[in-house]
Amino acid sequence: MTAPLPDFALEATGLEKTYPASKKSPAKHALKGVDLAVPRGSIFGLLGPNGAGKSTFINIFAGLTNKSGGSARIWGHDIDAEPRRARASIGVVPQEINMDVFFTPEETLELMAGFYGVPKAERRTEEILAAVGLLDKRKAYVRQLSGGMKRRLLVAKALVHNPPVLVLDEPTAGVDIELRRQLWEYVVELNKAGTTIVLTTHYLEEAQQLCDQIAIVNEGEVVACEPTETLLKRLNSKMLVIEPVEPLTAVPAGLEAHDARIRNGALEITYKVGEASVAEMIERFRASGSRIADLRTEEPDLEDVFLALTYNAGQAESA
């Protein structure tokens, strides 16, 4: 009888990690009781500033770091009680390019498949290399590949055992625009075929476009975990941008009470939805004697939310 599929691809409950003190640095509490569940079949974004705990979280699931407390499950398998099944259920694409440069891509995938105990008859080396655009380079040495090709080979390595969960840790760092587009197209196809994708990236526009749900981690704690659309509505604010016929050097009279500023000669006014009238702001602008060449409103994006939950929160605590 086939076991039922789990509701969550990854689950963390009270996950703790403290790195012990050394001669050069004090003890660091990297994860502070993290509770997080990644829905099966989703593209899930894990975001946070440098040092927030993202890599520690991923490394615990990848088996590279021992947790200090709490529990973690991969595809329903506890990493302590069922370590082999848990590890077999996840593929991790690391930030660093780590592979033997004297092997070919074909040899690299065959070796990795052997590590996972994949029988030769079930290996998909050519299929995976074709999927990541490296089939024509299967006999070339890794040292001869470009940086973008090496990064695609990292993705291929993580797929040799056909894991239901794929973790991408900054996969497009240093990759040009065309290769980035190709990689995301392949990732979306993988997701459509049933693979759960967990993504960490500093390219917030990528996360906003790709992810169904996003968690933001700051100083070892989850400060938000919501569907992307819900997260984007958190700020409840918009920006009115007025392009004048003549560039401005100061905020026009009558608009000083608003959160307004001049940028490149244009006026930008940030306002709370329902608390300010766009028509009134435009009328006051005209009353100041300035003429409008163009105007538009802009919605907050993921970067605005990210900064509000991490940088701005940190500023408030230190004040």
Tab-separated table of C-alpha atoms in Angstrom:
chain	number	residue	atom	x	y	z
A	1	MET	CA	0.000	0.000	0.000
A	2	THR	CA	1.406	3.386	-1.021
A	3	ALA	CA	1.992	5.786	1.857
A	4	PRO	CA	-0.087	9.003	1.659
A	5	LEU	CA	1.769	12.112	0.543
A	6	PRO	CA	2.629	14.512	3.362
A	7	ASP	CA	0.941	17.905	3.593
A	8	PHE	CA	4.309	19.573	4.110
A	9	ALA	CA	7.593	19.018	2.277
A	10	LEU	CA	9.672	20.469	5.125
A	11	GLU	CA	8.610	20.986	8.740
A	12	ALA	CA	10.543	22.642	11.544
A	13	THR	CA	9.217	22.772	15.098
A	14	GLY	CA	11.076	24.761	17.738
A	15	LEU	CA	14.258	24.472	15.681
A	16	GLU	CA	17.288	25.753	17.588
A	17	LYS	CA	20.930	26.202	16.706
A	18	THR	CA	23.631	27.754	18.854
A	19	TYR	CA	27.199	27.878	17.590
A	20	PRO	CA	29.622	27.593	20.525
A	21	ALA	CA	32.013	30.361	21.432
A	22	SER	CA	35.565	30.301	20.118
A	23	LYS	CA	38.687	32.316	20.831
A	24	LYS	CA	37.715	34.804	18.137
A	25	SER	CA	33.948	35.081	18.588
A	26	PRO	CA	31.250	34.632	21.254
A	27	ALA	CA	28.517	31.994	21.062
A	28	LYS	CA	25.924	32.730	18.386
A	29	HIS	CA	22.237	31.824	18.705
A	30	ALA	CA	21.577	31.363	14.979
A	31	LEU	CA	18.064	29.859	15.165
A	32	LYS	CA	15.694	30.741	18.001
A	33	GLY	CA	12.903	28.189	18.115
A	34	VAL	CA	11.897	28.372	14.455
A	35	ASP	CA	8.475	26.967	13.521
A	36	LEU	CA	8.086	26.689	9.767
A	37	ALA	CA	6.183	24.419	7.364
A	38	VAL	CA	6.715	24.346	3.598
A	39	PRO	CA	3.546	23.180	1.760
A	40	ARG	CA	4.000	20.223	-0.572
A	41	GLY	CA	4.058	21.259	-4.236
A	42	SER	CA	4.814	24.926	-3.624
A	43	ILE	CA	7.617	27.246	-4.670
A	44	PHE	CA	8.557	28.574	-1.247
A	45	GLY	CA	10.800	31.583	-0.673
A	46	LEU	CA	13.079	31.765	2.374
A	47	LEU	CA	14.388	35.319	2.621
A	48	GLY	CA	16.394	37.322	5.099
A	49	PRO	CA	19.443	39.574	5.439
A	50	ASN	CA	22.947	38.135	5.686
A	51	GLY	CA	23.413	36.311	8.984
A	52	ALA	CA	19.666	35.905	9.555
A	53	GLY	CA	19.882	32.104	9.849
A	54	LYS	CA	18.777	30.983	6.362
A	55	SER	CA	21.874	28.919	5.581
A	56	THR	CA	21.862	27.354	9.043
A	57	PHE	CA	18.227	26.339	8.535
A	58	ILE	CA	19.008	24.766	5.155
A	59	ASN	CA	22.188	23.087	6.375
A	60	ILE	CA	20.283	21.347	9.183
A	61	PHE	CA	17.890	19.813	6.655
A	62	ALA	CA	20.791	18.956	4.344
A	63	GLY	CA	22.607	17.118	7.143
A	64	LEU	CA	25.552	19.529	7.137
A	65	THR	CA	24.823	21.105	10.533
A	66	ASN	CA	23.594	19.503	13.751
A	67	LYS	CA	20.643	21.237	15.379
A	68	SER	CA	20.783	22.230	19.048
A	69	GLY	CA	17.088	21.602	19.704
A	70	GLY	CA	13.658	21.122	18.202
A	71	SER	CA	12.677	18.782	15.394
A	72	ALA	CA	12.872	18.731	11.597
A	73	ARG	CA	11.076	16.554	9.068
A	74	ILE	CA	11.659	16.115	5.326
A	75	TRP	CA	8.734	14.688	3.339
A	76	GLY	CA	7.306	13.379	6.617
A	77	HIS	CA	10.579	11.731	7.762
A	78	ASP	CA	12.190	12.927	10.987
A	79	ILE	CA	15.864	13.700	10.339
A	80	ASP	CA	16.868	11.973	13.605
A	81	ALA	CA	14.565	8.928	13.554
A	82	GLU	CA	14.742	8.283	9.788
A	83	PRO	CA	17.934	9.962	8.577
A	84	ARG	CA	18.398	7.909	5.385
A	85	ARG	CA	14.827	8.401	4.175
A	86	ALA	CA	14.953	12.071	5.088
A	87	ARG	CA	18.205	12.687	3.182
A	88	ALA	CA	16.922	10.721	0.172
A	89	SER	CA	13.923	13.075	-0.019
A	90	ILE	CA	15.894	16.285	-0.506
A	91	GLY	CA	18.302	17.709	-3.049
A	92	VAL	CA	20.305	20.812	-2.176
A	93	VAL	CA	21.931	23.226	-4.615
A	94	PRO	CA	24.514	25.133	-2.509
A	95	GLN	CA	25.773	28.679	-2.996
A	96	GLU	CA	29.362	27.544	-3.493
A	97	ILE	CA	30.461	25.684	-6.614
A	98	ASN	CA	31.873	22.476	-5.129
A	99	MET	CA	32.791	19.692	-7.538
A	100	ASP	CA	35.854	17.873	-8.855
A	101	VAL	CA	37.111	19.877	-11.831
A	102	PHE	CA	38.841	16.819	-13.324
A	103	PHE	CA	35.557	14.917	-13.770
A	104	THR	CA	33.182	15.367	-16.684
A	105	PRO	CA	29.516	16.296	-16.070
A	106	GLU	CA	28.556	12.742	-17.023
A	107	GLU	CA	31.031	11.250	-14.533
A	108	THR	CA	29.935	13.721	-11.872
A	109	LEU	CA	26.279	12.677	-12.111
A	110	GLU	CA	27.110	8.963	-12.267
A	111	LEU	CA	29.250	9.288	-9.150
A	112	MET	CA	26.557	11.227	-7.292
A	113	ALA	CA	23.904	8.673	-8.299
A	114	GLY	CA	26.155	5.962	-6.905
A	115	PHE	CA	26.429	7.793	-3.584
A	116	TYR	CA	22.634	7.766	-3.350
A	117	GLY	CA	22.453	4.091	-4.273
A	118	VAL	CA	20.534	4.656	-7.501
A	119	PRO	CA	20.720	1.409	-9.568
A	120	LYS	CA	22.409	1.869	-12.960
A	121	ALA	CA	19.227	0.863	-14.768
A	122	GLU	CA	17.338	3.695	-13.053
A	123	ARG	CA	19.875	6.485	-13.571
A	124	ARG	CA	18.790	9.467	-15.673
A	125	THR	CA	22.160	11.055	-16.397
A	126	GLU	CA	21.528	12.006	-20.034
A	127	GLU	CA	17.967	13.113	-19.316
A	128	ILE	CA	19.083	15.436	-16.517
A	129	LEU	CA	22.019	16.859	-18.497
A	130	ALA	CA	19.685	17.566	-21.416
A	131	ALA	CA	17.196	19.253	-19.088
A	132	VAL	CA	19.827	21.669	-17.744
A	133	GLY	CA	21.343	22.282	-21.196
A	134	LEU	CA	24.603	20.417	-20.646
A	135	LEU	CA	24.174	17.302	-22.790
A	136	ASP	CA	26.602	18.595	-25.410
A	137	LYS	CA	29.172	19.149	-22.618
A	138	ARG	CA	28.784	15.725	-20.998
A	139	LYS	CA	32.329	14.640	-21.987
A	140	ALA	CA	34.045	17.972	-21.220
A	141	TYR	CA	35.969	18.418	-17.983
A	142	VAL	CA	34.242	20.535	-15.361
A	143	ARG	CA	37.200	22.912	-15.357
A	144	GLN	CA	36.347	23.778	-18.974
A	145	LEU	CA	32.791	24.872	-18.150
A	146	SER	CA	31.737	28.475	-17.672
A	147	GLY	CA	30.479	29.692	-14.304
A	148	GLY	CA	26.870	29.499	-15.458
A	149	MET	CA	27.346	25.943	-16.709
A	150	LYS	CA	28.899	24.882	-13.404
A	151	ARG	CA	25.916	26.306	-11.550
A	152	ARG	CA	23.550	24.353	-13.786
A	153	LEU	CA	25.608	21.247	-13.087
A	154	LEU	CA	25.027	21.849	-9.359
A	155	VAL	CA	21.281	21.696	-10.052
A	156	ALA	CA	21.782	18.475	-12.027
A	157	LYS	CA	23.733	16.913	-9.144
A	158	ALA	CA	20.877	17.622	-6.757
A	159	LEU	CA	18.408	15.841	-9.055
A	160	VAL	CA	20.146	12.486	-9.620
A	161	HIS	CA	18.065	10.668	-6.973
A	162	ASN	CA	14.801	12.298	-8.093
A	163	PRO	CA	14.069	14.005	-4.747
A	164	PRO	CA	10.573	15.378	-4.092
A	165	VAL	CA	12.118	18.473	-2.434
A	166	LEU	CA	14.711	20.704	-4.113
A	167	VAL	CA	16.437	23.492	-2.159
A	168	LEU	CA	18.074	26.261	-4.192
A	169	ASP	CA	20.444	28.374	-2.097
A	170	GLU	CA	21.202	31.551	-4.088
A	171	PRO	CA	21.147	29.614	-7.392
A	172	THR	CA	21.495	32.625	-9.702
A	173	ALA	CA	24.396	34.365	-7.952
A	174	GLY	CA	26.853	35.384	-10.665
A	175	VAL	CA	24.681	33.998	-13.469
A	176	ASP	CA	23.923	36.169	-16.508
A	177	ILE	CA	20.383	37.167	-17.421
A	178	GLU	CA	19.857	34.565	-20.144
A	179	LEU	CA	21.088	31.653	-18.036
A	180	ARG	CA	19.002	32.918	-15.119
A	181	ARG	CA	15.903	32.887	-17.304
A	182	GLN	CA	16.657	29.351	-18.537
A	183	LEU	CA	17.214	28.121	-14.989
A	184	TRP	CA	13.916	29.548	-13.737
A	185	GLU	CA	12.030	28.072	-16.677
A	186	TYR	CA	13.406	24.645	-15.762
A	187	VAL	CA	12.632	25.143	-12.056
A	188	VAL	CA	9.019	26.073	-12.888
A	189	GLU	CA	8.706	22.923	-15.025
A	190	LEU	CA	10.078	20.824	-12.159
A	191	ASN	CA	7.502	22.352	-9.851
A	192	LYS	CA	4.681	21.656	-12.293
A	193	ALA	CA	5.828	18.011	-12.346
A	194	GLY	CA	5.396	17.848	-8.567
A	195	THR	CA	8.750	18.878	-7.079
A	196	THR	CA	8.561	21.233	-4.098
A	197	ILE	CA	11.034	24.100	-4.510
A	198	VAL	CA	12.588	26.001	-1.592
A	199	LEU	CA	14.411	29.119	-2.739
A	200	THR	CA	16.733	31.533	-0.992
A	201	THR	CA	17.788	34.581	-2.976
A	202	HIS	CA	18.832	38.196	-2.593
A	203	TYR	CA	17.103	38.964	-5.912
A	204	LEU	CA	13.777	39.893	-4.334
A	205	GLU	CA	12.065	40.487	-7.667
A	206	GLU	CA	12.698	36.817	-8.512
A	207	ALA	CA	11.106	35.674	-5.277
A	208	GLN	CA	8.107	37.958	-5.831
A	209	GLN	CA	7.517	36.563	-9.320
A	210	LEU	CA	8.156	32.884	-8.590
A	211	CYS	CA	7.092	32.075	-5.034
A	212	ASP	CA	3.632	31.011	-3.893
A	213	GLN	CA	4.557	31.641	-0.259
A	214	ILE	CA	7.405	33.507	1.415
A	215	ALA	CA	8.964	33.340	4.869
A	216	ILE	CA	11.199	36.167	6.061
A	217	VAL	CA	13.796	35.335	8.705
A	218	ASN	CA	15.571	37.962	10.781
A	219	GLU	CA	18.072	37.352	13.579
A	220	GLY	CA	17.170	33.679	13.836
A	221	GLU	CA	13.400	34.168	14.002
A	222	VAL	CA	10.580	33.965	11.453
A	223	VAL	CA	9.093	37.458	11.268
A	224	ALA	CA	6.607	36.662	8.482
A	225	CYS	CA	5.325	33.590	6.638
A	226	GLU	CA	2.441	34.214	4.267
A	227	PRO	CA	1.264	33.738	0.677
A	228	THR	CA	3.132	36.224	-1.496
A	229	GLU	CA	0.038	38.284	-2.335
A	230	THR	CA	-0.888	38.578	1.361
A	231	LEU	CA	2.648	39.617	2.273
A	232	LEU	CA	2.659	42.371	-0.348
A	233	LYS	CA	-0.505	43.870	1.171
A	234	ARG	CA	1.064	44.233	4.626
A	235	LEU	CA	2.176	47.835	4.146
A	236	ASN	CA	-1.255	49.094	3.052
A	237	SER	CA	0.435	51.986	1.290
A	238	LYS	CA	0.926	53.337	-2.209
A	239	MET	CA	3.090	55.986	-3.847
A	240	LEU	CA	1.817	58.800	-6.038
A	241	VAL	CA	4.505	59.980	-8.475
A	242	ILE	CA	3.917	63.324	-10.173
A	243	GLU	CA	6.190	64.264	-13.076
A	244	PRO	CA	6.018	68.091	-13.445
A	245	VAL	CA	6.544	70.036	-16.650
A	246	GLU	CA	9.399	71.869	-14.916
A	247	PRO	CA	11.622	69.863	-12.510
A	248	LEU	CA	10.975	70.576	-8.824
A	249	THR	CA	13.591	71.530	-6.259
A	250	ALA	CA	11.288	71.549	-3.211
A	251	VAL	CA	7.990	70.006	-2.074
A	252	PRO	CA	5.172	72.329	-3.248
A	253	ALA	CA	3.269	74.387	-0.684
A	254	GLY	CA	0.271	72.584	0.773
A	255	LEU	CA	1.882	69.130	0.548
A	256	GLU	CA	4.443	69.460	3.369
A	257	ALA	CA	2.241	67.495	5.779
A	258	HIS	CA	2.428	64.416	3.558
A	259	ASP	CA	5.285	61.900	3.346
A	260	ALA	CA	6.641	63.612	0.249
A	261	ARG	CA	10.075	63.969	-1.323
A	262	ILE	CA	11.713	65.148	-4.533
A	263	ARG	CA	13.539	62.579	-6.678
A	264	ASN	CA	15.087	63.582	-10.019
A	265	GLY	CA	12.813	66.600	-10.190
A	266	ALA	CA	9.616	64.587	-9.645
A	267	LEU	CA	7.399	64.540	-6.563
A	268	GLU	CA	6.881	61.221	-4.733
A	269	ILE	CA	4.142	61.037	-2.094
A	270	THR	CA	3.715	57.884	0.011
A	271	TYR	CA	0.247	57.553	1.508
A	272	LYS	CA	-1.922	55.069	3.384
A	273	VAL	CA	-4.814	53.641	1.398
A	274	GLY	CA	-8.073	55.106	2.726
A	275	GLU	CA	-6.318	57.842	4.704
A	276	ALA	CA	-5.491	60.255	1.877
A	277	SER	CA	-7.259	61.476	-1.234
A	278	VAL	CA	-5.251	61.274	-4.458
A	279	ALA	CA	-7.536	63.850	-6.042
A	280	GLU	CA	-6.876	66.272	-3.156
A	281	MET	CA	-3.098	65.821	-3.452
A	282	ILE	CA	-3.232	66.471	-7.192
A	283	GLU	CA	-5.399	69.579	-6.621
A	284	ARG	CA	-2.937	70.951	-4.051
A	285	PHE	CA	-0.078	70.321	-6.465
A	286	ARG	CA	-1.851	72.318	-9.166
A	287	ALA	CA	-2.724	75.071	-6.672
A	288	SER	CA	1.000	75.543	-6.009
A	289	GLY	CA	1.363	76.761	-9.604
A	290	SER	CA	3.141	73.682	-10.962
A	291	ARG	CA	1.898	71.885	-14.053
A	292	ILE	CA	1.643	68.099	-14.410
A	293	ALA	CA	3.337	66.348	-17.328
A	294	ASP	CA	2.555	62.812	-16.135
A	295	LEU	CA	1.499	60.944	-12.998
A	296	ARG	CA	1.191	57.363	-11.785
A	297	THR	CA	0.648	55.325	-8.636
A	298	GLU	CA	2.991	52.540	-7.549
A	299	GLU	CA	2.199	49.562	-5.314
A	300	PRO	CA	4.711	48.456	-2.642
A	301	ASP	CA	6.907	45.569	-3.776
A	302	LEU	CA	8.631	42.784	-1.883
A	303	GLU	CA	11.693	44.937	-1.243
A	304	ASP	CA	9.575	47.491	0.622
A	305	VAL	CA	8.012	44.769	2.793
A	306	PHE	CA	11.388	43.117	3.356
A	307	LEU	CA	12.984	46.349	4.551
A	308	ALA	CA	10.007	47.141	6.793
A	309	LEU	CA	10.251	43.721	8.497
A	310	THR	CA	14.030	43.491	8.802
A	311	TYR	CA	15.990	46.740	8.493
A	312	ASN	CA	13.327	49.088	9.845
A	313	ALA	CA	12.488	46.662	12.677
A	314	GLY	CA	16.147	46.514	13.643
A	315	GLN	CA	16.394	50.311	13.613
A	316	ALA	CA	13.369	50.581	15.922
A	317	GLU	CA	14.824	48.088	18.425
A	318	SER	CA	18.159	49.909	18.585
A	319	ALA	CA	16.497	53.305	19.047
